[in-house]
Each structure stands twice: as structure tokens, then as C-alpha cells.
């Protein structure tokens, strides 16, 4: 059985456009041995993506999960919402390279995905790359540190 320790737990949140992809990614995460914190929604009734982006961000900020995946039609709106939270670095990826770079260069703790933009199997492949790629550090560390500064 998967450990539900926060470091092994991945949070998932979506809007109505991302419900089916969220279910697909949940199966993949469980196959990998992760515990999944599914923050909804659980059906395709219309909802507002900021509600779920904030919910995902709060769960990570509170230490309930180490990383998250935020899914809406484009991946953009829900990622903007998550990025309003100081401890969140969320980035949208659309192929394998951007899923790798969002970790290597940006040390993202949330992967943003556009369910209407990418094929589900590509999304699964991107999820795996996101989870398996470490932050490169080095010259990127100072840049990531500056992300928290507004002046
Ligand atoms: C919902 O129709 C759509 O606007 C939403 O899923 C997302 O793409 C917003 O950024």
C-alpha cells in the first residue's frame, strides 16, 4: 500500500475541463506508488478554476502534499491561481521538454496541464518526467530565489 506521508503524496486539482485527465493521472500516480490527494472536482459540472487552484496551493502550503498537478482547459487559469500563493511555483507544460525544464530550471512544485491542449498519454508522460526530474540548481537557484521578490 502506498505511503500517505506528505513527501509521497501528490495533490491533484482541476476544473470541469480537467476531470477526465485528473482521473487518468490519478491511476498513473497510484501505479507509481504515490498517495493521491484528490481535491476535486469529482464530476464535470461547471466550476471555477480559481477555486481549485487555490485549494491545491493551500494543500501544498499546509504540507499535505509535496507536489501538485493543476488541470484546466488550457492549464493557464488554474496555474495563475496557484501562483498567487507564496510557496507555489506552478508552470504549464505542453510537451516532454517543457515538463523537464519546469523542474530543472524553475523548480516547480506544481505542474499545470491543459486537458484540451494535450493528449492524455502525453500528459501521463509529462507527469512522469515532472516527478523524475530534479532541480538543476546552479545558475537557476538565484533566479528561482528572485521569483519571490516583487520589488
Ligand atoms: C473553462 O471553459 C476554461 O476557461 C478553463 O478550463 C481554463 O482553460 C482557463 O484557463
PDB file of C-alpha atoms and ligand atoms in Angstrom:
ATOM      1  CA  UNK A   1       0.000   0.000   0.000  1.00  0.00           C
ATOM      2  CA  UNK A   2       1.252   3.498  -0.855  1.00  0.00           C
ATOM      3  CA  UNK A   3       2.607   5.582   1.995  1.00  0.00           C
ATOM      4  CA  UNK A   4       0.437   8.624   2.658  1.00  0.00           C
ATOM      5  CA  UNK A   5       3.407  10.555   4.070  1.00  0.00           C
ATOM      6  CA  UNK A   6       3.259  14.106   2.695  1.00  0.00           C
ATOM      7  CA  UNK A   7       6.509  13.694   0.728  1.00  0.00           C
ATOM      8  CA  UNK A   8       4.993  10.733  -1.138  1.00  0.00           C
ATOM      9  CA  UNK A   9       1.643  12.455  -1.622  1.00  0.00           C
ATOM     10  CA  UNK A  10       0.750  14.261  -4.844  1.00  0.00           C
ATOM     11  CA  UNK A  11      -2.243  16.599  -4.864  1.00  0.00           C
ATOM     12  CA  UNK A  12      -4.490  16.824  -7.911  1.00  0.00           C
ATOM     13  CA  UNK A  13      -6.999  19.545  -8.717  1.00  0.00           C
ATOM     14  CA  UNK A  14      -8.853  20.519 -11.869  1.00  0.00           C
ATOM     15  CA  UNK A  15     -11.877  22.310 -13.190  1.00  0.00           C
ATOM     16  CA  UNK A  16     -14.666  20.630 -15.193  1.00  0.00           C
ATOM     17  CA  UNK A  17     -12.438  20.532 -18.288  1.00  0.00           C
ATOM     18  CA  UNK A  18      -9.796  18.526 -16.445  1.00  0.00           C
ATOM     19  CA  UNK A  19     -11.831  15.912 -14.577  1.00  0.00           C
ATOM     20  CA  UNK A  20     -11.208  13.039 -17.016  1.00  0.00           C
ATOM     21  CA  UNK A  21      -7.488  13.754 -17.265  1.00  0.00           C
ATOM     22  CA  UNK A  22      -7.275  14.028 -13.477  1.00  0.00           C
ATOM     23  CA  UNK A  23      -8.707  10.501 -13.185  1.00  0.00           C
ATOM     24  CA  UNK A  24      -6.163   9.196 -15.711  1.00  0.00           C
ATOM     25  CA  UNK A  25      -3.264  10.821 -13.854  1.00  0.00           C
ATOM     26  CA  UNK A  26      -4.547   9.530 -10.515  1.00  0.00           C
ATOM     27  CA  UNK A  27      -4.290   5.956 -11.822  1.00  0.00           C
ATOM     28  CA  UNK A  28      -0.749   6.612 -13.016  1.00  0.00           C
ATOM     29  CA  UNK A  29       0.298   8.092  -9.679  1.00  0.00           C
ATOM     30  CA  UNK A  30      -1.121   5.122  -7.781  1.00  0.00           C
ATOM     31  CA  UNK A  31       0.730   2.782 -10.139  1.00  0.00           C
ATOM     32  CA  UNK A  32       3.925   4.635  -9.235  1.00  0.00           C
ATOM     33  CA  UNK A  33       3.240   4.084  -5.513  1.00  0.00           C
ATOM     34  CA  UNK A  34       2.183   7.614  -4.649  1.00  0.00           C
ATOM     35  CA  UNK A  35      -0.641   8.518  -2.332  1.00  0.00           C
ATOM     36  CA  UNK A  36      -3.016  10.891  -4.123  1.00  0.00           C
ATOM     37  CA  UNK A  37      -4.841  13.803  -2.558  1.00  0.00           C
ATOM     38  CA  UNK A  38      -7.691  14.352  -4.992  1.00  0.00           C
ATOM     39  CA  UNK A  39      -9.072  17.824  -4.360  1.00  0.00           C
ATOM     40  CA  UNK A  40     -11.777  17.548  -6.988  1.00  0.00           C
ATOM     41  CA  UNK A  41     -13.994  18.197  -8.697  1.00  0.00           C
ATOM     42  CA  UNK A  42     -15.441  14.686  -8.929  1.00  0.00           C
ATOM     43  CA  UNK A  43     -17.758  15.287 -11.886  1.00  0.00           C
ATOM     44  CA  UNK A  44     -17.902  17.531 -14.945  1.00  0.00           C
ATOM     45  CA  UNK A  45     -20.412  20.082 -13.638  1.00  0.00           C
ATOM     46  CA  UNK A  46     -19.162  23.567 -14.395  1.00  0.00           C
ATOM     47  CA  UNK A  47     -16.907  25.043 -11.696  1.00  0.00           C
ATOM     48  CA  UNK A  48     -14.498  27.971 -11.439  1.00  0.00           C
ATOM     49  CA  UNK A  49     -10.833  27.061 -11.922  1.00  0.00           C
ATOM     50  CA  UNK A  50      -9.514  29.616  -9.351  1.00  0.00           C
ATOM     51  CA  UNK A  51     -11.346  27.792  -6.547  1.00  0.00           C
ATOM     52  CA  UNK A  52      -9.426  24.620  -7.326  1.00  0.00           C
ATOM     53  CA  UNK A  53      -6.101  26.338  -7.976  1.00  0.00           C
ATOM     54  CA  UNK A  54      -6.281  27.970  -4.553  1.00  0.00           C
ATOM     55  CA  UNK A  55      -7.350  24.695  -2.930  1.00  0.00           C
ATOM     56  CA  UNK A  56      -4.366  22.882  -4.438  1.00  0.00           C
ATOM     57  CA  UNK A  57      -1.967  25.628  -3.376  1.00  0.00           C
ATOM     58  CA  UNK A  58      -3.271  25.626   0.186  1.00  0.00           C
ATOM     59  CA  UNK A  59      -2.872  21.836   0.475  1.00  0.00           C
ATOM     60  CA  UNK A  60       0.784  22.080  -0.562  1.00  0.00           C
ATOM     61  CA  UNK A  61       1.446  25.121   1.615  1.00  0.00           C
ATOM     62  CA  UNK A  62      -0.046  23.277   4.583  1.00  0.00           C
ATOM     63  CA  UNK A  63       2.232  20.279   3.934  1.00  0.00           C
ATOM     64  CA  UNK A  64      -0.474  17.796   2.965  1.00  0.00           C
ATOM     65  CA  UNK A  65       1.327  17.008  -0.294  1.00  0.00           C
ATOM     66  CA  UNK A  66       4.800  17.634  -1.666  1.00  0.00           C
ATOM     67  CA  UNK A  67       3.760  18.496  -5.211  1.00  0.00           C
ATOM     68  CA  UNK A  68       0.653  19.000  -7.252  1.00  0.00           C
ATOM     69  CA  UNK A  69      -0.876  18.857 -10.686  1.00  0.00           C
ATOM     70  CA  UNK A  70      -3.309  21.597 -11.718  1.00  0.00           C
ATOM     71  CA  UNK A  71      -5.516  20.915 -14.716  1.00  0.00           C
ATOM     72  CA  UNK A  72      -7.973  23.110 -16.600  1.00  0.00           C
ATOM     73  CA  UNK A  73      -8.771  23.534 -20.284  1.00  0.00           C
ATOM     74  CA  UNK A  74      -5.519  25.298 -21.082  1.00  0.00           C
ATOM     75  CA  UNK A  75      -3.664  24.798 -17.791  1.00  0.00           C
ATOM     76  CA  UNK A  76      -3.265  28.554 -17.648  1.00  0.00           C
ATOM     77  CA  UNK A  77      -6.058  29.829 -15.421  1.00  0.00           C
ATOM     78  CA  UNK A  78      -5.639  27.272 -12.649  1.00  0.00           C
ATOM     79  CA  UNK A  79      -1.854  27.815 -12.726  1.00  0.00           C
ATOM     80  CA  UNK A  80      -2.282  31.578 -12.353  1.00  0.00           C
ATOM     81  CA  UNK A  81      -4.462  30.972  -9.285  1.00  0.00           C
ATOM     82  CA  UNK A  82      -1.940  28.577  -7.715  1.00  0.00           C
ATOM     83  CA  UNK A  83       0.892  31.040  -8.326  1.00  0.00           C
ATOM     84  CA  UNK A  84      -0.821  33.666  -6.166  1.00  0.00           C
ATOM     85  CA  UNK A  85       0.457  31.652  -3.172  1.00  0.00           C
ATOM     86  CA  UNK A  86       3.987  32.433  -1.986  1.00  0.00           C
ATOM     87  CA  UNK A  87       5.213  28.834  -1.622  1.00  0.00           C
ATOM     88  CA  UNK A  88       3.921  27.740  -5.012  1.00  0.00           C
ATOM     89  CA  UNK A  89       5.839  27.669  -8.266  1.00  0.00           C
ATOM     90  CA  UNK A  90       3.420  26.403 -10.888  1.00  0.00           C
ATOM     91  CA  UNK A  91       4.284  26.171 -14.568  1.00  0.00           C
ATOM     92  CA  UNK A  92       2.332  24.971 -17.575  1.00  0.00           C
ATOM     93  CA  UNK A  93       3.999  22.296 -19.692  1.00  0.00           C
ATOM     94  CA  UNK A  94       2.848  21.090 -23.096  1.00  0.00           C
ATOM     95  CA  UNK A  95       5.466  18.530 -24.117  1.00  0.00           C
ATOM     96  CA  UNK A  96       8.232  16.410 -22.624  1.00  0.00           C
ATOM     97  CA  UNK A  97      10.853  19.123 -22.860  1.00  0.00           C
ATOM     98  CA  UNK A  98       8.785  21.752 -21.036  1.00  0.00           C
ATOM     99  CA  UNK A  99       7.842  19.186 -18.354  1.00  0.00           C
ATOM    100  CA  UNK A 100      11.580  18.599 -17.809  1.00  0.00           C
ATOM    101  CA  UNK A 101      12.543  22.270 -17.896  1.00  0.00           C
ATOM    102  CA  UNK A 102       9.833  23.358 -15.473  1.00  0.00           C
ATOM    103  CA  UNK A 103      11.648  21.200 -12.912  1.00  0.00           C
ATOM    104  CA  UNK A 104      15.279  21.714 -13.996  1.00  0.00           C
ATOM    105  CA  UNK A 105      15.094  25.482 -14.401  1.00  0.00           C
ATOM    106  CA  UNK A 106      12.084  26.633 -12.380  1.00  0.00           C
ATOM    107  CA  UNK A 107      11.973  24.074  -9.529  1.00  0.00           C
ATOM    108  CA  UNK A 108       8.199  23.993  -9.981  1.00  0.00           C
ATOM    109  CA  UNK A 109       6.197  22.214  -7.313  1.00  0.00           C
ATOM    110  CA  UNK A 110       3.014  22.303  -9.397  1.00  0.00           C
ATOM    111  CA  UNK A 111       2.658  21.045 -12.965  1.00  0.00           C
ATOM    112  CA  UNK A 112      -0.015  22.872 -14.958  1.00  0.00           C
ATOM    113  CA  UNK A 113      -1.692  20.893 -17.733  1.00  0.00           C
ATOM    114  CA  UNK A 114      -4.216  21.864 -20.401  1.00  0.00           C
ATOM    115  CA  UNK A 115      -6.656  18.989 -20.795  1.00  0.00           C
ATOM    116  CA  UNK A 116      -7.973  20.486 -24.043  1.00  0.00           C
ATOM    117  CA  UNK A 117      -4.486  21.006 -25.413  1.00  0.00           C
ATOM    118  CA  UNK A 118      -2.609  17.767 -24.836  1.00  0.00           C
ATOM    119  CA  UNK A 119      -3.303  14.112 -25.498  1.00  0.00           C
ATOM    120  CA  UNK A 120      -3.875  12.156 -22.239  1.00  0.00           C
ATOM    121  CA  UNK A 121      -0.971   9.801 -22.879  1.00  0.00           C
ATOM    122  CA  UNK A 122       1.330  12.767 -23.472  1.00  0.00           C
ATOM    123  CA  UNK A 123       0.079  14.180 -20.168  1.00  0.00           C
ATOM    124  CA  UNK A 124       0.980  10.907 -18.424  1.00  0.00           C
ATOM    125  CA  UNK A 125       4.460  11.021 -19.950  1.00  0.00           C
ATOM    126  CA  UNK A 126       4.845  14.657 -18.860  1.00  0.00           C
ATOM    127  CA  UNK A 127       3.730  13.790 -15.337  1.00  0.00           C
ATOM    128  CA  UNK A 128       6.404  11.102 -15.096  1.00  0.00           C
ATOM    129  CA  UNK A 129       9.106  13.442 -16.369  1.00  0.00           C
ATOM    130  CA  UNK A 130       7.959  16.147 -13.946  1.00  0.00           C
ATOM    131  CA  UNK A 131       8.193  13.747 -10.992  1.00  0.00           C
ATOM    132  CA  UNK A 132      11.516  12.220 -12.020  1.00  0.00           C
ATOM    133  CA  UNK A 133      13.454  15.378 -12.858  1.00  0.00           C
ATOM    134  CA  UNK A 134      15.466  17.145 -10.134  1.00  0.00           C
ATOM    135  CA  UNK A 135      16.049  20.887  -9.940  1.00  0.00           C
ATOM    136  CA  UNK A 136      19.339  21.686 -11.674  1.00  0.00           C
ATOM    137  CA  UNK A 137      20.350  24.374  -9.152  1.00  0.00           C
ATOM    138  CA  UNK A 138      23.497  26.296 -10.102  1.00  0.00           C
ATOM    139  CA  UNK A 139      22.720  29.439 -12.086  1.00  0.00           C
ATOM    140  CA  UNK A 140      18.997  28.678 -11.768  1.00  0.00           C
ATOM    141  CA  UNK A 141      18.992  28.842  -7.971  1.00  0.00           C
ATOM    142  CA  UNK A 142      19.408  32.620  -7.796  1.00  0.00           C
ATOM    143  CA  UNK A 143      16.758  33.153 -10.445  1.00  0.00           C
ATOM    144  CA  UNK A 144      14.262  30.957  -8.636  1.00  0.00           C
ATOM    145  CA  UNK A 145      15.022  32.840  -5.399  1.00  0.00           C
ATOM    146  CA  UNK A 146      14.116  36.083  -7.194  1.00  0.00           C
ATOM    147  CA  UNK A 147      10.678  34.741  -8.084  1.00  0.00           C
ATOM    148  CA  UNK A 148       9.549  35.504  -4.561  1.00  0.00           C
ATOM    149  CA  UNK A 149      10.594  39.163  -4.796  1.00  0.00           C
ATOM    150  CA  UNK A 150       8.212  41.761  -6.109  1.00  0.00           C
ATOM    151  CA  UNK A 151      10.358  44.894  -5.963  1.00  0.00           C
TER     152      UNK A 151
HETATM  153  C1  LIG B   1     -13.185  26.682 -18.913  1.00  0.00           C
HETATM  154  O1  LIG B   1     -14.032  26.775 -20.016  1.00  0.00           O
HETATM  155  C2  LIG B   1     -11.806  27.233 -19.266  1.00  0.00           C
HETATM  156  O2  LIG B   1     -11.850  28.627 -19.334  1.00  0.00           O
HETATM  157  C3  LIG B   1     -10.804  26.761 -18.249  1.00  0.00           C
HETATM  158  O3  LIG B   1     -10.789  25.378 -18.213  1.00  0.00           O
HETATM  159  C4  LIG B   1      -9.347  27.179 -18.461  1.00  0.00           C
HETATM  160  O4  LIG B   1      -8.915  26.886 -19.732  1.00  0.00           O
HETATM  161  C5  LIG B   1      -8.972  28.525 -18.009  1.00  0.00           C
HETATM  162  O5  LIG B   1      -7.817  28.954 -18.047  1.00  0.00           O
END
